[in-house]
């Protein structure tokens, strides 16, 4: 009898070991797919080999010639929004290999994908082209992140514009939100094929124009190889009715930092991107064998800066040195955040990492940003600094290479949704707070940097090593009929007992319906009661 019991026990252990090994292999392959086919850095993505150059460019011009002359402003990300565009995570599978983790379909154009098969020695290898199966991932840890974002968007009083690839997927999204006990009453769907989920990068840069503050979009060209994601602004134009102005200039939205008053900040990653002579994939819409890369005219450094100055930087355009160890993007949204028109909040690399190349770059870039002049003709302020995330156990990174390859964590990569901030954290969220003590303490510091905001935490550790998080997968759509406020912040201090000393308070406030009344609320020190004064026009 003892032998039988021991034998059964041994069998039970063996089965569990096998199941655990299988699960670990599936997790490893999911991470491999994420960092290969969904890489934010296209240098890590296997592009289809031997794609010929097209004989002629499309009608999408190198520069935009017809932007409205009376465009008013590109709003800061803290300004009012009506919606945020996001997508659920899709699994792209090869027919007859749907259940295999070693086969992957990488969408090329609508209806066709490049097939890849995994080889333990050579990695992912091309394995033909054909139709593919696309289904929503609503169960994995990474897949659930996008549903939490839909919930947080609605919490912020905005509509979640959810991009889906099959008409029936709208029911899947609502059913999943309901099952997860998340908000689902302010969701609108955008239908069309896609490649990935980096909607900050491929989405439009929206702006206001005219005396009615009408909303329009500026559509830059996205990475070659992601033609379907590059069409997202066109889908929004077709299905939501927002005018769309296109340009062949290469740019990703994660490399865009504006102050809402005509100042543009980006990194020098834009220079190398615009030297490319091949553009986006194009085809005749019927025969996949006509797939080709669109020819384009490359831009030198001065032409590139001039293009951005004309398109966005009405007051000035500043191009900063890019980080080298951020997952490969060089995007400013991984360490800098415009808090308002007066200054920035930064993620600062701690002094313990002072041997890292990006440590010196970060310090220099922060100094540069704070030496430029705001619309009020004074230096931008450091409005706050954010802590630097740790590894899962709270320990430090062993090297910059380890951080770059396996983590690329930052608290700056968040998204404003009116009075809510969709905030990355890096441990399991329990009752709205991260569960790791180091993570929880850091979030408390973030709350101090953004007083008045509701912080909606989402565990984004599944994005580790990709060079992106929440800001990278969400895209703001500005509000209709916004109230615009430009306010010279008061950073001076006054000592009590100065008699009739006054502090001047002024603001530029606009709305297409006019402003009937405005007031300022203030208090002296945090412990005193708020006071209200009317502002005079």
Coordinates of C-alpha atoms in Angstrom, one line a residue:
X1 CA 0.0 0.0 0.0
X2 CA 2.8 2.4 0.8
X3 CA 4.3 1.7 -2.6
X4 CA 1.1 2.6 -4.3
X5 CA 0.8 5.8 -2.4
X6 CA 4.4 6.7 -3.1
X7 CA 3.9 5.9 -6.8
X8 CA 0.7 8.1 -7.0
X9 CA 2.5 10.9 -5.2
X10 CA 5.4 10.7 -7.6
X11 CA 3.1 10.8 -10.6
X12 CA 1.2 13.8 -9.2
X13 CA 4.5 15.7 -8.7
X14 CA 5.6 14.8 -12.2
X15 CA 2.4 16.1 -13.8
X16 CA 2.7 19.4 -11.8
X17 CA 6.3 19.9 -12.9
X18 CA 5.3 19.3 -16.5
X19 CA 2.4 21.7 -16.3
X20 CA 4.6 24.4 -14.7
X21 CA 7.3 23.9 -17.3
X22 CA 4.7 24.2 -20.1
X23 CA 3.2 27.4 -18.5
X24 CA 6.7 28.9 -18.2
X25 CA 7.4 28.2 -21.8
X26 CA 4.1 29.8 -22.8
X27 CA 4.9 32.9 -20.7
X28 CA 8.3 33.0 -22.3
X29 CA 6.9 32.8 -25.8
X30 CA 4.3 35.5 -25.0
X31 CA 7.1 37.8 -23.9
X32 CA 9.1 36.9 -27.1
X33 CA 6.1 37.8 -29.2
X34 CA 5.5 41.1 -27.3
X35 CA 9.1 42.2 -27.6
X36 CA 9.5 41.1 -31.3
X37 CA 6.2 41.7 -33.2
X38 CA 4.8 44.4 -30.8
X39 CA 8.1 46.1 -30.2
X40 CA 7.9 49.9 -29.9
X41 CA 11.4 50.0 -31.4
X42 CA 10.9 48.9 -35.0
X43 CA 14.6 48.0 -35.2
X44 CA 13.7 44.9 -33.1
X45 CA 10.8 44.0 -35.4
X46 CA 11.4 41.5 -38.3
X47 CA 10.2 43.3 -41.4
X48 CA 9.1 41.3 -44.4
X49 CA 12.2 40.6 -46.6
X50 CA 12.5 41.6 -50.2
X51 CA 9.7 44.1 -50.4
X52 CA 10.3 46.1 -53.6
X53 CA 10.2 49.9 -53.9
X54 CA 7.0 51.2 -55.4
X55 CA 7.3 53.0 -58.7
X56 CA 5.5 56.1 -57.5
X57 CA 4.6 57.7 -54.1
X58 CA 1.0 57.9 -52.9
X59 CA -1.0 61.1 -52.7
X60 CA 0.1 61.6 -49.1
X61 CA 2.5 64.6 -49.4
X62 CA 5.9 65.0 -47.8
X63 CA 4.6 68.1 -46.0
X64 CA 1.2 69.5 -45.3
X65 CA 0.4 72.4 -47.6
X66 CA -3.2 73.0 -46.5
X67 CA -3.2 73.2 -42.7
X68 CA -5.8 75.9 -41.6
X69 CA -4.1 79.2 -41.4
X70 CA -6.1 80.1 -38.4
X71 CA -5.2 77.1 -36.3
X72 CA -5.2 78.3 -32.7
X73 CA -3.2 75.8 -30.6
X74 CA -2.1 72.2 -30.1
X75 CA -3.5 71.6 -26.7
X76 CA -1.4 70.4 -23.8
X77 CA -2.2 66.9 -22.5
X78 CA -3.6 68.2 -19.3
X79 CA -6.4 70.1 -21.2
X80 CA -9.9 68.9 -21.6
X81 CA -10.6 65.7 -23.6
X82 CA -13.7 64.2 -25.0
X83 CA -12.3 60.8 -25.7
X84 CA -9.2 58.6 -25.5
X85 CA -8.4 56.1 -28.2
X86 CA -7.2 52.6 -27.2
X87 CA -7.4 49.1 -28.4
X88 CA -7.7 45.7 -26.8
X89 CA -4.7 43.3 -27.3
X90 CA -5.2 41.1 -30.3
X91 CA -3.8 37.7 -31.0
X92 CA -2.9 37.1 -34.6
X93 CA -2.8 33.5 -35.6
X94 CA -2.0 31.4 -38.6
X95 CA -4.9 29.2 -39.8
X96 CA -4.4 25.5 -38.9
X97 CA -1.8 26.6 -36.3
X98 CA -4.1 28.6 -33.9
X99 CA -3.1 26.6 -30.8
X100 CA 0.6 26.7 -31.4
X101 CA 2.7 29.3 -29.6
X102 CA 5.5 28.7 -32.1
X103 CA 3.5 30.2 -35.1
X104 CA 2.6 33.9 -35.4
X105 CA 0.8 36.0 -38.0
X106 CA 2.2 39.5 -38.4
X107 CA -0.4 41.7 -40.3
X108 CA 0.9 43.4 -43.3
X109 CA -2.2 44.8 -45.0
X110 CA -5.9 44.3 -44.5
X111 CA -6.6 40.6 -44.7
X112 CA -3.0 39.4 -45.2
X113 CA -0.2 38.6 -42.8
X114 CA 3.4 37.5 -42.9
X115 CA 3.7 34.1 -41.2
X116 CA 6.5 33.3 -38.8
X117 CA 7.6 30.1 -37.2
X118 CA 9.9 29.9 -34.2
X119 CA 13.2 28.1 -34.4
X120 CA 15.1 27.5 -31.2
X121 CA 18.4 28.3 -32.9
X122 CA 17.4 31.1 -35.3
X123 CA 14.4 32.7 -33.7
X124 CA 11.4 33.8 -35.8
X125 CA 11.7 32.8 -39.4
X126 CA 9.4 33.8 -42.3
X127 CA 7.0 31.0 -43.2
X128 CA 4.8 32.3 -46.0
X129 CA 2.0 34.9 -46.5
X130 CA -1.7 34.5 -46.2
X131 CA -5.0 35.3 -44.4
X132 CA -4.9 35.3 -40.6
X133 CA -7.2 35.0 -37.6
X134 CA -7.5 37.9 -35.2
X135 CA -9.1 37.5 -31.7
X136 CA -9.1 39.6 -28.6
X137 CA -7.0 38.6 -25.7
X138 CA -9.1 39.3 -22.6
X139 CA -7.6 36.8 -20.2
X140 CA -3.8 37.3 -20.0
X141 CA -2.3 39.8 -17.6
X142 CA -1.2 42.0 -20.5
X143 CA -4.6 41.7 -22.2
X144 CA -6.4 42.8 -19.1
X145 CA -4.4 46.0 -18.9
X146 CA -6.3 47.5 -21.8
X147 CA -9.6 46.9 -20.2
X148 CA -8.5 48.6 -17.0
X149 CA -7.5 51.6 -19.2
X150 CA -11.0 51.7 -20.8
X151 CA -12.4 51.8 -17.2
X152 CA -10.1 54.6 -16.2
X153 CA -10.9 56.6 -19.3
X154 CA -14.6 56.6 -18.4
X155 CA -13.8 57.4 -14.8
X156 CA -12.2 60.6 -16.1
X157 CA -15.5 61.6 -17.8
X158 CA -14.2 60.8 -21.3
X159 CA -15.5 58.3 -23.9
X160 CA -13.4 55.3 -24.6
X161 CA -12.9 55.1 -28.3
X162 CA -12.0 51.4 -28.7
X163 CA -10.5 50.2 -31.9
X164 CA -11.8 46.7 -32.9
X165 CA -10.9 44.5 -35.9
X166 CA -14.1 42.5 -36.2
X167 CA -17.7 43.9 -35.9
X168 CA -18.6 41.2 -33.4
X169 CA -15.7 42.3 -31.1
X170 CA -17.8 45.2 -29.8
X171 CA -19.9 42.6 -27.8
X172 CA -16.7 40.9 -26.6
X173 CA -15.4 44.2 -25.2
X174 CA -18.6 45.1 -23.4
X175 CA -18.9 41.5 -22.1
X176 CA -15.4 41.5 -20.8
X177 CA -15.8 44.9 -19.1
X178 CA -19.0 43.6 -17.5
X179 CA -17.3 40.4 -16.4
X180 CA -14.4 42.3 -14.8
X181 CA -16.9 44.7 -13.1
X182 CA -15.5 47.7 -15.0
X183 CA -17.3 50.7 -16.5
X184 CA -18.9 50.0 -19.9
X185 CA -21.5 52.7 -20.4
X186 CA -19.4 55.3 -22.3
X187 CA -17.7 53.3 -25.0
X188 CA -17.6 53.9 -28.7
X189 CA -16.0 51.7 -31.3
X190 CA -13.7 52.3 -34.3
X191 CA -13.7 49.4 -36.8
X192 CA -10.7 48.5 -38.9
X193 CA -7.6 46.3 -39.2
X194 CA -4.5 46.9 -37.0
X195 CA -0.9 45.8 -36.3
X196 CA -0.3 46.5 -32.6
X197 CA -1.4 48.8 -29.7
X198 CA 1.0 51.7 -29.6
X199 CA -1.7 54.3 -30.3
X200 CA 0.3 57.2 -28.9
X201 CA 2.8 56.8 -31.7
X202 CA 0.5 56.0 -34.6
X203 CA -2.4 58.2 -33.6
X204 CA -3.1 61.7 -34.7
X205 CA -1.8 65.0 -33.2
X206 CA -5.0 66.9 -32.6
X207 CA -5.3 70.7 -32.7
X208 CA -7.8 73.5 -32.6
X209 CA -8.4 76.0 -35.4
X210 CA -10.7 78.9 -36.2
X211 CA -12.8 81.2 -34.1
X212 CA -15.1 78.2 -33.1
X213 CA -12.1 76.1 -31.7
X214 CA -12.9 73.3 -34.2
X215 CA -11.0 70.1 -33.7
X216 CA -8.8 68.7 -36.5
X217 CA -6.0 66.1 -36.7
X218 CA -2.4 66.2 -38.0
X219 CA -1.5 62.8 -39.3
X220 CA 2.2 62.0 -39.4
X221 CA 3.6 58.8 -41.1
X222 CA 4.2 55.9 -38.7
X223 CA 6.8 53.2 -38.9
X224 CA 7.3 51.4 -42.2
X225 CA 5.9 47.9 -41.7
X226 CA 2.8 49.0 -39.7
X227 CA 0.6 50.3 -42.5
X228 CA -2.6 49.3 -40.7
X229 CA -1.8 51.2 -37.5
X230 CA -0.7 54.2 -39.7
X231 CA -4.3 54.3 -41.0
X232 CA -5.8 54.9 -37.5
X233 CA -6.2 58.7 -38.0
X234 CA -8.0 58.0 -41.3
X235 CA -10.3 55.6 -39.5
X236 CA -11.1 58.3 -36.9
X237 CA -11.7 60.8 -39.7
X238 CA -14.0 58.4 -41.6
X239 CA -16.0 57.1 -38.6
X240 CA -15.9 60.1 -36.2
X241 CA -15.9 62.9 -38.7
X242 CA -12.8 64.8 -37.5
X243 CA -10.8 66.5 -40.4
X244 CA -7.5 64.9 -41.0
X245 CA -4.4 66.5 -42.5
X246 CA -1.7 64.2 -43.7
X247 CA 2.1 64.4 -44.1
X248 CA 4.9 62.0 -45.0
X249 CA 7.1 63.3 -42.3
X250 CA 8.0 60.4 -40.0
X251 CA 7.1 61.0 -36.3
X252 CA 5.7 59.1 -33.3
X253 CA 3.3 60.8 -30.8
X254 CA 5.4 59.5 -27.9
X255 CA 8.1 61.9 -29.0
X256 CA 5.8 64.9 -28.8
X257 CA 5.8 67.3 -25.8
X258 CA 3.9 70.6 -26.2
X259 CA 3.1 73.4 -23.7
X260 CA -0.3 74.2 -25.2
X261 CA 1.0 77.6 -26.2
X262 CA 3.0 77.0 -29.4
X263 CA 6.2 75.4 -28.0
X264 CA 7.3 72.0 -29.2
X265 CA 9.8 69.7 -27.7
X266 CA 11.0 66.4 -29.2
X267 CA 14.2 64.3 -29.4
X268 CA 16.8 63.9 -32.1
X269 CA 15.4 60.5 -32.9
X270 CA 13.4 62.4 -35.5
X271 CA 16.5 63.0 -37.6
X272 CA 17.4 59.4 -38.3
X273 CA 13.8 58.5 -38.9
X274 CA 13.4 61.1 -41.6
X275 CA 16.6 60.0 -43.5
X276 CA 14.8 56.9 -44.7
X277 CA 14.1 56.7 -48.4
X278 CA 11.5 54.0 -48.2
X279 CA 8.1 54.6 -46.6
X280 CA 5.0 52.7 -45.6
X281 CA 3.7 49.5 -47.2
X282 CA 1.3 50.0 -50.1
X283 CA -0.6 47.6 -52.4
X284 CA -3.4 47.5 -54.9
X285 CA -5.9 46.2 -52.4
X286 CA -6.4 42.9 -54.1
X287 CA -3.2 41.0 -54.9
X288 CA -0.7 40.7 -52.0
X289 CA 2.1 40.2 -54.6
X290 CA 1.8 44.0 -55.4
X291 CA 3.0 44.8 -51.8
X292 CA 5.7 47.4 -52.0
X293 CA 7.4 50.1 -50.0
X294 CA 6.4 53.6 -50.9
X295 CA 9.4 55.8 -52.1
X296 CA 9.9 59.1 -50.2
X297 CA 12.3 62.0 -50.2
X298 CA 14.6 61.9 -47.2
X299 CA 15.0 65.0 -45.1
X300 CA 18.3 66.3 -43.7
X301 CA 18.5 67.8 -40.1
X302 CA 17.7 71.3 -41.0
X303 CA 14.8 70.3 -43.3
X304 CA 13.4 68.0 -40.5
X305 CA 13.5 70.8 -37.9
X306 CA 12.0 73.2 -40.3
X307 CA 9.1 70.8 -41.0
X308 CA 8.3 70.4 -37.3
X309 CA 8.6 74.2 -36.8
X310 CA 6.1 74.8 -39.5
X311 CA 3.7 72.1 -38.5
X312 CA 3.6 72.4 -34.7
X313 CA 6.1 74.7 -33.2
X314 CA 4.6 78.1 -33.9
X315 CA 6.6 79.8 -31.1
X316 CA 9.7 77.5 -31.1
X317 CA 10.8 74.0 -31.7
X318 CA 13.5 72.4 -29.5
X319 CA 15.1 69.0 -30.4
X320 CA 16.8 67.4 -27.5
X321 CA 19.4 64.5 -27.3
X322 CA 17.5 61.1 -27.2
X323 CA 18.0 58.6 -24.4
X324 CA 19.9 55.5 -25.6
X325 CA 18.7 53.0 -23.0
X326 CA 14.9 53.4 -23.0
X327 CA 13.9 50.4 -25.1
X328 CA 15.2 52.0 -28.3
X329 CA 12.6 54.7 -29.0
X330 CA 14.4 57.9 -27.8
X331 CA 11.0 59.3 -26.9
X332 CA 10.5 62.2 -24.5
X333 CA 7.4 60.7 -22.9
X334 CA 9.5 58.2 -20.9
X335 CA 11.0 60.9 -18.7
X336 CA 9.3 64.3 -19.2
X337 CA 5.7 65.4 -18.7
X338 CA 4.3 68.9 -19.3
X339 CA 2.3 69.7 -16.1
X340 CA 0.8 72.9 -17.6
X341 CA 2.0 75.9 -19.7
X342 CA 4.6 76.9 -17.0
X343 CA 6.7 73.8 -16.5
X344 CA 7.4 70.1 -16.3
X345 CA 7.4 67.1 -14.1
X346 CA 10.4 64.8 -14.7
X347 CA 11.4 61.3 -14.0
X348 CA 14.9 61.6 -12.7
X349 CA 17.5 58.8 -12.8
X350 CA 19.0 58.5 -9.3
X351 CA 22.6 59.5 -8.5
X352 CA 23.4 55.8 -7.8
X353 CA 23.2 55.3 -11.6
X354 CA 25.4 58.2 -12.4
X355 CA 27.6 56.0 -14.6
X356 CA 24.7 55.4 -17.0
X357 CA 24.9 57.3 -20.3
X358 CA 21.2 58.4 -19.9
X359 CA 21.9 59.9 -16.5
X360 CA 24.0 62.6 -18.0
X361 CA 21.6 63.0 -20.9
X362 CA 18.7 63.4 -18.5
X363 CA 20.3 66.0 -16.4
X364 CA 21.3 68.0 -19.5
X365 CA 17.8 67.8 -21.0
X366 CA 16.2 68.9 -17.8
X367 CA 18.5 71.9 -17.6
X368 CA 17.8 72.7 -21.3
X369 CA 14.0 72.5 -20.9
X370 CA 14.1 74.7 -17.9
X371 CA 16.2 77.3 -19.7
X372 CA 13.7 77.9 -22.4
X373 CA 11.1 80.7 -22.1
X374 CA 7.4 80.0 -21.5
X375 CA 4.6 82.1 -23.1
X376 CA 5.0 84.4 -20.1
X377 CA 8.6 85.1 -21.0
X378 CA 10.2 83.4 -18.0
X379 CA 12.0 80.1 -17.6
X380 CA 10.0 76.9 -17.4
X381 CA 9.8 75.5 -13.8
X382 CA 10.5 72.0 -12.5
X383 CA 7.0 71.5 -11.2
X384 CA 8.0 68.2 -9.6
X385 CA 10.1 65.1 -9.9
X386 CA 9.0 61.5 -9.9
X387 CA 10.8 58.6 -8.2
X388 CA 12.5 55.9 -10.2
X389 CA 10.9 52.5 -10.2
X390 CA 12.7 49.4 -8.8
X391 CA 12.8 45.8 -9.7
X392 CA 10.0 43.5 -8.5
X393 CA 11.6 43.0 -5.1
X394 CA 12.5 46.6 -4.6
X395 CA 16.1 46.2 -5.5
X396 CA 18.2 48.3 -7.8
X397 CA 19.2 47.5 -11.4
X398 CA 22.6 45.8 -11.9
X399 CA 23.4 47.8 -15.0
X400 CA 21.9 50.1 -17.6
X401 CA 21.9 47.2 -20.0
X402 CA 19.7 45.1 -17.6
X403 CA 17.3 48.1 -17.3
X404 CA 17.1 48.6 -21.0
X405 CA 16.7 44.9 -21.9
X406 CA 14.3 43.8 -19.2
X407 CA 12.6 46.8 -17.5
X408 CA 12.5 50.3 -19.1
X409 CA 10.2 51.3 -16.2
X410 CA 9.1 54.8 -15.6
X411 CA 6.3 56.5 -13.7
X412 CA 6.2 59.4 -16.3
X413 CA 4.5 57.3 -19.0
X414 CA 1.0 58.1 -17.8
X415 CA -2.1 59.7 -19.4
X416 CA -4.2 62.7 -18.3
X417 CA -8.0 62.1 -18.6
X418 CA -9.4 65.4 -17.4
X419 CA -9.2 65.2 -13.6
X420 CA -7.8 61.6 -13.7
X421 CA -4.3 60.3 -14.3
X422 CA -4.0 56.8 -15.7
X423 CA -0.8 55.9 -13.7
X424 CA 1.6 53.1 -14.3
X425 CA 2.7 51.0 -11.3
X426 CA 4.7 47.8 -11.2
X427 CA 3.0 45.5 -8.8
X428 CA -0.5 43.9 -8.4
X429 CA -3.1 46.6 -7.7
X430 CA -5.3 45.9 -4.6
X431 CA -8.1 48.4 -3.7
X432 CA -6.7 51.0 -6.1
X433 CA -3.1 50.8 -4.7
X434 CA 0.0 48.9 -5.7
X435 CA 0.7 46.0 -3.4
X436 CA 4.5 46.3 -3.2
X437 CA 5.6 48.6 -0.4
X438 CA 8.2 50.4 -2.5
X439 CA 5.7 50.8 -5.4
X440 CA 3.0 52.1 -3.0
X441 CA 5.4 54.6 -1.4
X442 CA 6.4 55.9 -4.9
X443 CA 2.7 56.4 -5.9
X444 CA 2.3 58.5 -2.7
X445 CA 5.1 60.8 -4.0
X446 CA 3.4 61.0 -7.4
X447 CA 0.2 62.1 -5.7
X448 CA 2.1 65.0 -4.2
X449 CA 3.4 66.0 -7.6
X450 CA -0.1 66.1 -9.1
X451 CA -2.4 67.6 -6.4
X452 CA -6.1 67.6 -7.2
X453 CA -5.9 64.6 -9.6
X454 CA -7.4 61.2 -9.0
X455 CA -4.6 58.6 -9.5
X456 CA -5.9 55.5 -11.3
X457 CA -3.2 52.8 -10.9
X458 CA -2.6 50.1 -13.4
X459 CA 0.0 47.4 -13.1
X460 CA 2.0 47.6 -16.3
X461 CA 4.9 45.2 -15.4
X462 CA 3.9 43.1 -18.4
X463 CA 5.3 45.9 -20.6
X464 CA 8.7 45.5 -19.1
X465 CA 11.5 45.8 -21.7
X466 CA 9.3 47.3 -24.4
X467 CA 10.1 50.9 -23.8
X468 CA 6.5 51.9 -23.2
X469 CA 3.4 51.8 -21.0
X470 CA 0.1 53.7 -20.5
X471 CA 0.9 56.9 -22.3
X472 CA 2.2 54.9 -25.3
X473 CA -1.0 53.0 -25.8
X474 CA -3.5 55.8 -25.4
X475 CA -4.3 58.9 -27.5
X476 CA -6.3 61.9 -26.4
X477 CA -9.1 63.5 -28.5
X478 CA -9.5 67.1 -27.4
X479 CA -12.9 68.3 -26.1
X480 CA -15.4 70.1 -28.2
X481 CA -16.0 73.7 -27.1
X482 CA -13.1 73.8 -24.6
X483 CA -12.4 76.4 -22.0
X484 CA -8.8 77.4 -22.4
X485 CA -6.9 78.9 -19.5
X486 CA -3.3 80.2 -19.7
X487 CA -2.3 81.2 -16.2
X488 CA 1.0 82.6 -15.0
X489 CA 1.7 80.4 -12.0
X490 CA 2.6 82.1 -8.7
X491 CA 5.8 80.5 -7.4
X492 CA 6.9 83.4 -5.1
X493 CA 6.6 83.3 -1.4
X494 CA 5.6 86.1 0.9
X495 CA 6.2 86.5 4.6
X496 CA 3.3 87.2 6.8
X497 CA 3.0 90.8 8.2
X498 CA 4.0 92.6 5.0
X499 CA 1.0 94.9 5.3
X500 CA -0.7 95.6 2.0
X501 CA 1.7 93.7 -0.2
X502 CA -0.2 92.1 -3.1
X503 CA 0.5 89.3 -5.6
X504 CA -0.8 90.0 -9.1
X505 CA -3.0 87.3 -10.5
X506 CA -3.8 87.1 -14.2
X507 CA -5.1 84.6 -16.7
X508 CA -5.9 84.4 -20.4
X509 CA -9.3 82.6 -20.6
X510 CA -11.1 81.9 -23.9
X511 CA -14.2 80.0 -25.1
X512 CA -16.1 80.3 -28.3
X513 CA -19.2 81.3 -26.4
X514 CA -17.4 83.9 -24.4
X515 CA -16.5 84.2 -20.7
X516 CA -19.2 85.7 -18.5
X517 CA -17.5 85.2 -15.2
X518 CA -14.1 84.1 -13.8
X519 CA -12.7 83.8 -10.3
X520 CA -9.5 82.7 -8.6
X521 CA -9.4 80.4 -5.6
X522 CA -6.3 80.7 -3.3
X523 CA -5.1 79.9 0.1
X524 CA -2.0 80.8 2.2
X525 CA -0.2 77.7 3.2
X526 CA -1.9 74.3 2.9
X527 CA -3.7 74.4 6.2
X528 CA -5.7 77.6 5.6
X529 CA -9.2 77.8 4.1
X530 CA -9.6 78.5 0.4
X531 CA -10.6 82.1 -0.5
X532 CA -12.3 83.2 -3.7
X533 CA -11.9 86.5 -5.6
X534 CA -13.6 87.6 -8.8
X535 CA -11.3 88.3 -11.8
X536 CA -12.1 91.4 -13.8
X537 CA -11.9 91.3 -17.6

